[in-house]
N, CA, C and O atoms as a printed pandas DataFrame, in Angstrom:
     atom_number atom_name residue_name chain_id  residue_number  x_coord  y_coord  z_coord
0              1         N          UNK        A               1   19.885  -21.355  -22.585
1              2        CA          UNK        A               1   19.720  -20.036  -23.119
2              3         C          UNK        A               1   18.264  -19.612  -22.916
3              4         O          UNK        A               1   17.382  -20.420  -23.206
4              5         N          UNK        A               2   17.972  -18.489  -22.474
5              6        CA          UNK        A               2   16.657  -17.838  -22.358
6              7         C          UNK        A               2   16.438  -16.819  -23.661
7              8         O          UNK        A               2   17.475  -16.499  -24.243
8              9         N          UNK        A               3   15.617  -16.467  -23.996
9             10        CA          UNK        A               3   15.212  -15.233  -24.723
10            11         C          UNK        A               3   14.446  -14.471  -24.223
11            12         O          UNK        A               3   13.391  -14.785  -23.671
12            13         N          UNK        A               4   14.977  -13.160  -24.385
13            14        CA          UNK        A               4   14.037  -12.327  -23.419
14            15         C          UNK        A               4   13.645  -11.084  -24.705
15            16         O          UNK        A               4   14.339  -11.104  -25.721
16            17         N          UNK        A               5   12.648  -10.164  -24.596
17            18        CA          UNK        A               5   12.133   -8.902  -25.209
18            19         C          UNK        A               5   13.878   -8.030  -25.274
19            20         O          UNK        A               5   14.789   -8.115  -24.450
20            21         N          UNK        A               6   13.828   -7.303  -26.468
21            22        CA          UNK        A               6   14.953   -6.442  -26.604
22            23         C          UNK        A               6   15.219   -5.975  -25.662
23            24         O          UNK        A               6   14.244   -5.347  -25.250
24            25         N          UNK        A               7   16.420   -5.871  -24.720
25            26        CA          UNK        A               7   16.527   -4.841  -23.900
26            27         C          UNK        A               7   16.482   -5.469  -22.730
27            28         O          UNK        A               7   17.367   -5.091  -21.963
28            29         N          UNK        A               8   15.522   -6.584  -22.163
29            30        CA          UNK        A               8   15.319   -6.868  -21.160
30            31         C          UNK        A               8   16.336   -8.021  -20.793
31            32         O          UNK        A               8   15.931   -8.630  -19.803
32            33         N          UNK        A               9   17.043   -8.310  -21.084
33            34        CA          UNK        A               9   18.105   -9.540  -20.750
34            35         C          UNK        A               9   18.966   -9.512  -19.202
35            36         O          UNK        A               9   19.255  -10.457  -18.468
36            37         N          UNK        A              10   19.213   -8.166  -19.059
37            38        CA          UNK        A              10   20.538   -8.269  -17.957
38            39         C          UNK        A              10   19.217   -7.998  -16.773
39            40         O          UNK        A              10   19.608   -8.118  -15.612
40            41         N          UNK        A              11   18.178   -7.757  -16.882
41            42        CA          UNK        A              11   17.056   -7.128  -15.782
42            43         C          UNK        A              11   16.607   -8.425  -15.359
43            44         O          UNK        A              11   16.323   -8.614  -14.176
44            45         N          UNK        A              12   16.530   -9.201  -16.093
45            46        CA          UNK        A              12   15.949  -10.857  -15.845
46            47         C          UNK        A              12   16.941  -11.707  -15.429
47            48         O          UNK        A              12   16.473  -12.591  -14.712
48            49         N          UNK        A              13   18.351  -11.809  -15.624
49            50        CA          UNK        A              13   19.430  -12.247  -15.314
50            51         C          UNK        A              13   19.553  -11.696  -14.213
51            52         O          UNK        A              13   20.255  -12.447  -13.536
52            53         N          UNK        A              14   19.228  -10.660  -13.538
53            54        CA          UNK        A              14   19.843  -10.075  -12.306
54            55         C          UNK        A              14   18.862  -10.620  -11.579
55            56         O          UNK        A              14   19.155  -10.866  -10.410
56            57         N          UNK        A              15   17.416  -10.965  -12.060
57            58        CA          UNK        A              15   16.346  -11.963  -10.842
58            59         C          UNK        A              15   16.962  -12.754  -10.813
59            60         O          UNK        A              15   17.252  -13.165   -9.689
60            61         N          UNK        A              16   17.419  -13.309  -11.755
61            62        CA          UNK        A              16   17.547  -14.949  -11.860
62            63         C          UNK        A              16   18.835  -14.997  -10.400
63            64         O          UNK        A              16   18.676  -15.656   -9.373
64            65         N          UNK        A              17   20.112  -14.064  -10.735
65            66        CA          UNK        A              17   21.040  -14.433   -9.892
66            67         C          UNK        A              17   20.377  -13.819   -8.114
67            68         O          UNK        A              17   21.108  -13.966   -7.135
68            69         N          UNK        A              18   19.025  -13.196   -7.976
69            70        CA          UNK        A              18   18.806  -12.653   -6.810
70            71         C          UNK        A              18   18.134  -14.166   -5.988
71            72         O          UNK        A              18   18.068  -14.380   -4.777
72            73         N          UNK        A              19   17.722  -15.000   -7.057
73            74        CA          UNK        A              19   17.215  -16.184   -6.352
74            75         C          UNK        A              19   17.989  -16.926   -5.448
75            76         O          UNK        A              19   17.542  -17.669   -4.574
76            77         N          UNK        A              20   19.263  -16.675   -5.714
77            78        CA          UNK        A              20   19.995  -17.529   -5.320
78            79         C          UNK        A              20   19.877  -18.922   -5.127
79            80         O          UNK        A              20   20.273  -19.403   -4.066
80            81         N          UNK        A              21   19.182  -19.935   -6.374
81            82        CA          UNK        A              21   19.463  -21.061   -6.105
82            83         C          UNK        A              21   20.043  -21.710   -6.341
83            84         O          UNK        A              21   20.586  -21.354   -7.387
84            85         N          UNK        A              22   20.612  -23.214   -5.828
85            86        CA          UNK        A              22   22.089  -23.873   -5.449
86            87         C          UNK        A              22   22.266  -24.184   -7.152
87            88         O          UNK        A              22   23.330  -24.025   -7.751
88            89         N          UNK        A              23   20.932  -24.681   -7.808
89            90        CA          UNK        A              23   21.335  -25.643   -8.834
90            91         C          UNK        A              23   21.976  -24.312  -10.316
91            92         O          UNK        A              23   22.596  -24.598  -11.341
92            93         N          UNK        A              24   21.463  -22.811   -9.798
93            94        CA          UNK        A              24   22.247  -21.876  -10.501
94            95         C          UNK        A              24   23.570  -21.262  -10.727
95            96         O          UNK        A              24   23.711  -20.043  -10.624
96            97         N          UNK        A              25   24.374  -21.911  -10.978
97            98        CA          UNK        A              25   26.032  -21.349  -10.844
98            99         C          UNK        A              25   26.152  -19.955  -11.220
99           100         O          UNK        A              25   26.695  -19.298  -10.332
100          101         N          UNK        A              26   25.761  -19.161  -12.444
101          102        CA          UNK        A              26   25.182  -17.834  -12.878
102          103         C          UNK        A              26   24.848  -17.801  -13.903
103          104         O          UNK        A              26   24.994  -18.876  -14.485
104          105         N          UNK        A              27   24.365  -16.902  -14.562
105          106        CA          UNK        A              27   23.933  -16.312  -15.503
106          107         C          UNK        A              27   24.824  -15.043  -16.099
107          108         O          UNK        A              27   25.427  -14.299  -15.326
108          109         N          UNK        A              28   24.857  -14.861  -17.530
109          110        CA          UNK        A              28   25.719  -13.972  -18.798
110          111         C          UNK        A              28   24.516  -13.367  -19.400
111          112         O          UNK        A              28   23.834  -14.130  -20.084
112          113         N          UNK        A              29   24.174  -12.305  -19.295
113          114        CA          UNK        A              29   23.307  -11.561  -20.532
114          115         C          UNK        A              29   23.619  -10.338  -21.196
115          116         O          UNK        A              29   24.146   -9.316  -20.756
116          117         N          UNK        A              30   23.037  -10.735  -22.775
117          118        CA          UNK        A              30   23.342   -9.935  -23.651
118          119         C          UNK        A              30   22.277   -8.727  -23.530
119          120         O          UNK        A              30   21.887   -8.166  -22.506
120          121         N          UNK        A              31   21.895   -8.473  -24.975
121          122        CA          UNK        A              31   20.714   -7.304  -24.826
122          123         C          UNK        A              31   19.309   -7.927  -25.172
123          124         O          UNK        A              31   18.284   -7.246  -25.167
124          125         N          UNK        A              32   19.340   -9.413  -25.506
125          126        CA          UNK        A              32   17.730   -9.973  -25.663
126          127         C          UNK        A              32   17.743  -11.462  -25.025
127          128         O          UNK        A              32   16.683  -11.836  -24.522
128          129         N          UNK        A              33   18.813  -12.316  -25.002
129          130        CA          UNK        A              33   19.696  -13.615  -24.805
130          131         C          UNK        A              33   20.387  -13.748  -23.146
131          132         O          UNK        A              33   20.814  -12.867  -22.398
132          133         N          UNK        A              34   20.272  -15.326  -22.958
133          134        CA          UNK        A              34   20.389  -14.816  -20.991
134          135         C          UNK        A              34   21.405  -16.331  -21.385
135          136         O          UNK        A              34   20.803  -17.228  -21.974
136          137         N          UNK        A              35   22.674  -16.520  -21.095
137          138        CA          UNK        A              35   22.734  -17.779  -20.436
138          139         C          UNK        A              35   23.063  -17.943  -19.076
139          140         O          UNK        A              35   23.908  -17.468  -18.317
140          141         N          UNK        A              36   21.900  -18.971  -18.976
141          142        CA          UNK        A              36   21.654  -19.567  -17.766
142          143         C          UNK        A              36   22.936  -21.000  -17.127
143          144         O          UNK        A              36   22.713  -22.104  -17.624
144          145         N          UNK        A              37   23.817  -20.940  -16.391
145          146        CA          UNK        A              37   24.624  -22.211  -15.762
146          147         C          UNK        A              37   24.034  -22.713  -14.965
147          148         O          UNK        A              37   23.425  -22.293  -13.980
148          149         N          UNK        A              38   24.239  -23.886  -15.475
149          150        CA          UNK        A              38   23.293  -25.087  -14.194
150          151         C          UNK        A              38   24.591  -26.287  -13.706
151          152         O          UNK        A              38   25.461  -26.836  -14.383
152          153         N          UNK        A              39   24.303  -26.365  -12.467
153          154        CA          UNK        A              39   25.388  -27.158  -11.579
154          155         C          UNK        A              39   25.549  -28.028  -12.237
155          156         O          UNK        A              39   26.740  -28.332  -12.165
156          157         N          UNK        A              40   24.743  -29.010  -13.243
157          158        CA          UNK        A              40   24.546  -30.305  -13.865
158          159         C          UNK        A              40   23.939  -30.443  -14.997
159          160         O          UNK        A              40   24.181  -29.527  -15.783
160          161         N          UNK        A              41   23.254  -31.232  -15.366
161          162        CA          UNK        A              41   23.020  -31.329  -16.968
162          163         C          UNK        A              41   21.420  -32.140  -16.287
163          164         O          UNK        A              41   20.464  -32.243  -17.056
164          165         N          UNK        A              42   21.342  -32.495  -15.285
165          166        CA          UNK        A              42   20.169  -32.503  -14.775
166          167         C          UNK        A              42   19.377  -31.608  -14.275
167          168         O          UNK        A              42   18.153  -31.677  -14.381
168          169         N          UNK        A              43   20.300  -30.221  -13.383
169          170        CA          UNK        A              43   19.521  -29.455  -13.129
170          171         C          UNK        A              43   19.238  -28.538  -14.266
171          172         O          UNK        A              43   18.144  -27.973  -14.258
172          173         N          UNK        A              44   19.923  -28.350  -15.073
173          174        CA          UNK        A              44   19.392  -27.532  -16.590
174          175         C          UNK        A              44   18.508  -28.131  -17.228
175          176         O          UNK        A              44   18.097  -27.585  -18.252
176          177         N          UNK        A              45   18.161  -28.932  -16.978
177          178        CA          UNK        A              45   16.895  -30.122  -17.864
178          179         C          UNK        A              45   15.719  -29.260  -17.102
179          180         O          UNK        A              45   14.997  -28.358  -17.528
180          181         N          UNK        A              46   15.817  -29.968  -15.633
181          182        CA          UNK        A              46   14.841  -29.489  -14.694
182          183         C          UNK        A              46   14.483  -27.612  -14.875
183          184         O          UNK        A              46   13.338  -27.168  -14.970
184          185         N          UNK        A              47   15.720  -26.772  -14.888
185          186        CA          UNK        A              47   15.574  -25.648  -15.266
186          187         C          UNK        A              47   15.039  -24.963  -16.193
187          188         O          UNK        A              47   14.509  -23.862  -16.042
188          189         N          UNK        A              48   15.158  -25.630  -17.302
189          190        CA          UNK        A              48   14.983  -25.472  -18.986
190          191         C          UNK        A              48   13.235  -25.638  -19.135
191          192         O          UNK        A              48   12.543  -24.923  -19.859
192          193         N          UNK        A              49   12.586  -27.078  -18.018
193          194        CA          UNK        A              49   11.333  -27.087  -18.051
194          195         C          UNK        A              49   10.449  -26.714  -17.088
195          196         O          UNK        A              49    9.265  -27.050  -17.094
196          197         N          UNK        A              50   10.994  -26.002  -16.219
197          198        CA          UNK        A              50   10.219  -24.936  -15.102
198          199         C          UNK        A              50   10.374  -23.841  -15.783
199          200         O          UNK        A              50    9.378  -23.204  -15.442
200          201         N          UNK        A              51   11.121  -22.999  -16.731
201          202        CA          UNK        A              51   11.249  -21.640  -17.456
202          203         C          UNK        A              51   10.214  -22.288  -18.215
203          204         O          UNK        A              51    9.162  -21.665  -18.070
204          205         N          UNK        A              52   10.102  -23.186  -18.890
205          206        CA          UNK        A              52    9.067  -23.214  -20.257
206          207         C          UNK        A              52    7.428  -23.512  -19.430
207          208         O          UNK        A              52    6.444  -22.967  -19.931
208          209         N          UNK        A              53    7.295  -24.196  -18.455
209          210        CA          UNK        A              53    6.389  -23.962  -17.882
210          211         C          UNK        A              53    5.317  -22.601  -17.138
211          212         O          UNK        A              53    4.112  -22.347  -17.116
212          213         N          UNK        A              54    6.809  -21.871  -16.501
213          214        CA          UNK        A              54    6.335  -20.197  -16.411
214          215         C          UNK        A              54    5.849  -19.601  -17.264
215          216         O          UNK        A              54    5.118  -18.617  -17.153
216          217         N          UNK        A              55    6.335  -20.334  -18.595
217          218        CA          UNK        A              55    6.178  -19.269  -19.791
218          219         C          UNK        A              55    4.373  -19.615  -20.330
219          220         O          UNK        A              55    3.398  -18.984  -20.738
220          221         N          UNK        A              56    4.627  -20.532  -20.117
221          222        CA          UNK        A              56    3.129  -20.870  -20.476
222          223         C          UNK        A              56    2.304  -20.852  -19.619
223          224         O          UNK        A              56    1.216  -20.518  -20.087
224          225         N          UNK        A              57    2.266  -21.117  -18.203
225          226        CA          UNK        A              57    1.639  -19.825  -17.639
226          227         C          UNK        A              57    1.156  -18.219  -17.449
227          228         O          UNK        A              57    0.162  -17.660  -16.986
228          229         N          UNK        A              58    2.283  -17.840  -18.002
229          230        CA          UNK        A              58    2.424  -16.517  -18.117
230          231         C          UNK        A              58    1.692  -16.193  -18.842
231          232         O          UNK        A              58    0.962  -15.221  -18.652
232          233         N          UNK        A              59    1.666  -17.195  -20.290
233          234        CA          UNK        A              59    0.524  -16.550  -21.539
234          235         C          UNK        A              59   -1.035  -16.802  -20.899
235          236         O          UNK        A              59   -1.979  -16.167  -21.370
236          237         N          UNK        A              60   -1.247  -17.848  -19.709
237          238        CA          UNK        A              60   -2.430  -17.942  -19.649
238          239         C          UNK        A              60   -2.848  -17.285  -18.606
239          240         O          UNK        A              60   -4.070  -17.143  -18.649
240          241         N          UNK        A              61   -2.377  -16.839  -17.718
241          242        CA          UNK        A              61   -2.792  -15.768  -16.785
242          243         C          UNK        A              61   -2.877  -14.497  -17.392
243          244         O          UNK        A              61   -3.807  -13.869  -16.887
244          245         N          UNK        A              62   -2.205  -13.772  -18.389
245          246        CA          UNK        A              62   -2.614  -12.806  -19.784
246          247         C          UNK        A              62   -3.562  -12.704  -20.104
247          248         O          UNK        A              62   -4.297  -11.751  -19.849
248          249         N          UNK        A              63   -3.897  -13.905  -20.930
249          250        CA          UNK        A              63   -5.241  -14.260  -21.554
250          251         C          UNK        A              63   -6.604  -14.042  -20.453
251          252         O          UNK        A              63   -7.577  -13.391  -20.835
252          253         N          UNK        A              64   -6.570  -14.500  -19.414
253          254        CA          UNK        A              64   -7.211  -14.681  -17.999
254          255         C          UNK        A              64   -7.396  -13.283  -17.789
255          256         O          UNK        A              64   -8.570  -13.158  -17.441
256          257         N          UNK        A              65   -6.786  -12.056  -17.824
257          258        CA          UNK        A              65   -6.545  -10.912  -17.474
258          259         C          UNK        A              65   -6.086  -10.730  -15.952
259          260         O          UNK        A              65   -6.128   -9.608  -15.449
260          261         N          UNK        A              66   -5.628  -11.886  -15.189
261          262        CA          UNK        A              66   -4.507  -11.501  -14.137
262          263         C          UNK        A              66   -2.738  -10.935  -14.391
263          264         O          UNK        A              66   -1.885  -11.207  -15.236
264          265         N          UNK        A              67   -2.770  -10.124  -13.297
265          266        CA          UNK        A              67   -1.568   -9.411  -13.316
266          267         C          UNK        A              67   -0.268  -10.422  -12.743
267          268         O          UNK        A              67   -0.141  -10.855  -11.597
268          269         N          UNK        A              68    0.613  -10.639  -13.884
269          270        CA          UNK        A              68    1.563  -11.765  -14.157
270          271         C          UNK        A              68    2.551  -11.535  -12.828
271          272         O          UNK        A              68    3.258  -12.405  -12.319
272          273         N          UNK        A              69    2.398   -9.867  -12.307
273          274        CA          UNK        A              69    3.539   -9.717  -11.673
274          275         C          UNK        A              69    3.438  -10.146   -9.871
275          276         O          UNK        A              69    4.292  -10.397   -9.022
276          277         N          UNK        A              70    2.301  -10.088   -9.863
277          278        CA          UNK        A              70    1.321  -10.380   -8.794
278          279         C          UNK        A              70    1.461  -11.885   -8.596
279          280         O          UNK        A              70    2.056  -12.248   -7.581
280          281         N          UNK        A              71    1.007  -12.771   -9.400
281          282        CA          UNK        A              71    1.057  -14.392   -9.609
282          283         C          UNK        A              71    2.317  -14.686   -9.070
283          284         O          UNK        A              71    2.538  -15.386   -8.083
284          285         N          UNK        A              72    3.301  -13.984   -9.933
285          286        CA          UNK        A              72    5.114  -13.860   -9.750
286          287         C          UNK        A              72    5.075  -14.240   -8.274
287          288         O          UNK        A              72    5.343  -15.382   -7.899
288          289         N          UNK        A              73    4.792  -13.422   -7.589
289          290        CA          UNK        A              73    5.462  -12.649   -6.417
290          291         C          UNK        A              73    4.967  -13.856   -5.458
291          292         O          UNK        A              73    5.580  -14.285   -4.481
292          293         N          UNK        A              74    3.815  -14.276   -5.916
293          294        CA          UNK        A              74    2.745  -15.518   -5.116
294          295         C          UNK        A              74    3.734  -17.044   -5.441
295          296         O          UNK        A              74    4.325  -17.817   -4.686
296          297         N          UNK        A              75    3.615  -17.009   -6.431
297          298        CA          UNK        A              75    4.516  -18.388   -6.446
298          299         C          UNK        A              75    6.054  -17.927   -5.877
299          300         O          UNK        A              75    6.495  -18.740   -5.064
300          301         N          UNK        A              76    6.710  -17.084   -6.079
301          302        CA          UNK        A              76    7.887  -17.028   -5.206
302          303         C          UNK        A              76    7.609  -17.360   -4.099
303          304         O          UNK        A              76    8.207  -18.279   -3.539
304          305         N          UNK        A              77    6.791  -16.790   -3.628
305          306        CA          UNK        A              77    6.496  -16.825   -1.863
306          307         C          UNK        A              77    5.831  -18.300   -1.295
307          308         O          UNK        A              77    5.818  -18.742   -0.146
308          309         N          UNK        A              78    5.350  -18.812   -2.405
309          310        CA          UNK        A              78    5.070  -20.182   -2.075
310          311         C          UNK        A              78    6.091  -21.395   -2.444
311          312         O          UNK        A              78    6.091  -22.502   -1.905
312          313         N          UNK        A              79    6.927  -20.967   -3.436
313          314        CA          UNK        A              79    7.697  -22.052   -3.474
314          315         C          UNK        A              79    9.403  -21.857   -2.936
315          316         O          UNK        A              79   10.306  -22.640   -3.229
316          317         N          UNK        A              80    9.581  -20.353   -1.913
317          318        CA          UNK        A              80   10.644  -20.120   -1.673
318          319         C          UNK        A              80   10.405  -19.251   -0.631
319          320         O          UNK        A              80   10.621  -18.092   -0.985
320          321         N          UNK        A              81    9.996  -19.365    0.672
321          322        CA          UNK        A              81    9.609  -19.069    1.406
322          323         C          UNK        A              81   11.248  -18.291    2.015
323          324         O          UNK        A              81   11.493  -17.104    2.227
324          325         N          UNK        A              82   11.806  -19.052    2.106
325          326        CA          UNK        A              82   13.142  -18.563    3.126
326          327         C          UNK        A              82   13.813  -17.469    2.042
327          328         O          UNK        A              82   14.065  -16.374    2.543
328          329         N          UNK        A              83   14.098  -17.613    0.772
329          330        CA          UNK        A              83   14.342  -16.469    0.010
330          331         C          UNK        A              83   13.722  -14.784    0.613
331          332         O          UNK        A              83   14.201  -13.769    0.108
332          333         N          UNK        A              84   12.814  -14.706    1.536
333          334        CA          UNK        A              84   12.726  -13.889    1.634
334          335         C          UNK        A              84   11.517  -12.480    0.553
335          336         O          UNK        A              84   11.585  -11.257    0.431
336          337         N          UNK        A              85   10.792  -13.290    0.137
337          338        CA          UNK        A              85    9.999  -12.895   -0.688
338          339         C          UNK        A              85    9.147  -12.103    0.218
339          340         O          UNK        A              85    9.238  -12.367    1.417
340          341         N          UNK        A              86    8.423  -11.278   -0.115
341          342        CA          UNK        A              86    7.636  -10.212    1.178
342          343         C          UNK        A              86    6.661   -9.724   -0.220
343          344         O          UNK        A              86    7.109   -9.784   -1.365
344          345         N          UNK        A              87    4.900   -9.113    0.194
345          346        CA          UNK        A              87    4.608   -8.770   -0.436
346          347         C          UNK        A              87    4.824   -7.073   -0.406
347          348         O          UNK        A              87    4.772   -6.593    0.726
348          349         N          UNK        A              88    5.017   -6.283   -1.328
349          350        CA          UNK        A              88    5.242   -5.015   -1.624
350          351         C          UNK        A              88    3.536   -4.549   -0.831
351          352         O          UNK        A              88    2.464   -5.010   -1.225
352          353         N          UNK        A              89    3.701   -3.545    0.333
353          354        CA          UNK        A              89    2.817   -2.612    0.570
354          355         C          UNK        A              89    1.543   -2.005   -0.038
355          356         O          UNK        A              89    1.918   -0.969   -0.587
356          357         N          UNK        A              90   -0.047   -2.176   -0.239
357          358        CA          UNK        A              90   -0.273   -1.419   -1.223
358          359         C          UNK        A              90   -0.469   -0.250   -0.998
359          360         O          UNK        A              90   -0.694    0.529   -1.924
């Protein structure tokens, strides 16, 4: 299960299913609540502590005053190259 800001649940669920990765079977979201399916009970372990890791990144690139969405887009592109990640034009 994820928790997301009011409202934002099905917007984050729809990244999640754009990743397309193998160990993701899909994702269900409500209006704050995401569940996440994992192929295994290993890859939801592994899943469960790469989300909690982002997350705490996230607070420290905040704090840092870098733009989270920017970082985002950088680690996609570095850790999922064939996904197709491209940087947006400025």
């Amino acid at each position: 299960m994820v928790k997301t800001a009011e409202g934002h649940a099905s917007g984050i669920a729809y990244l999640l299913d754009r990743l397309r990765r193998d160990e993701i079977v899909g994702t269900l979201a409500g209006d704050d609540t995401i569940l996440v399916v994992a192929r295994t009970e290993e890859a939801a372990q592994a899943l469960e502590d790469e989300f909690a890791g982002l997350l705490v990144e996230g607070r420290a690139l905040r704090r840092a005053g870098v733009s989270v969405r920017s970082e985002e887009r950088r680690v996609g592109e570095e850790r999922w190259p064939e996904r197709g990640y491209r940087r947006a034009p400025a």
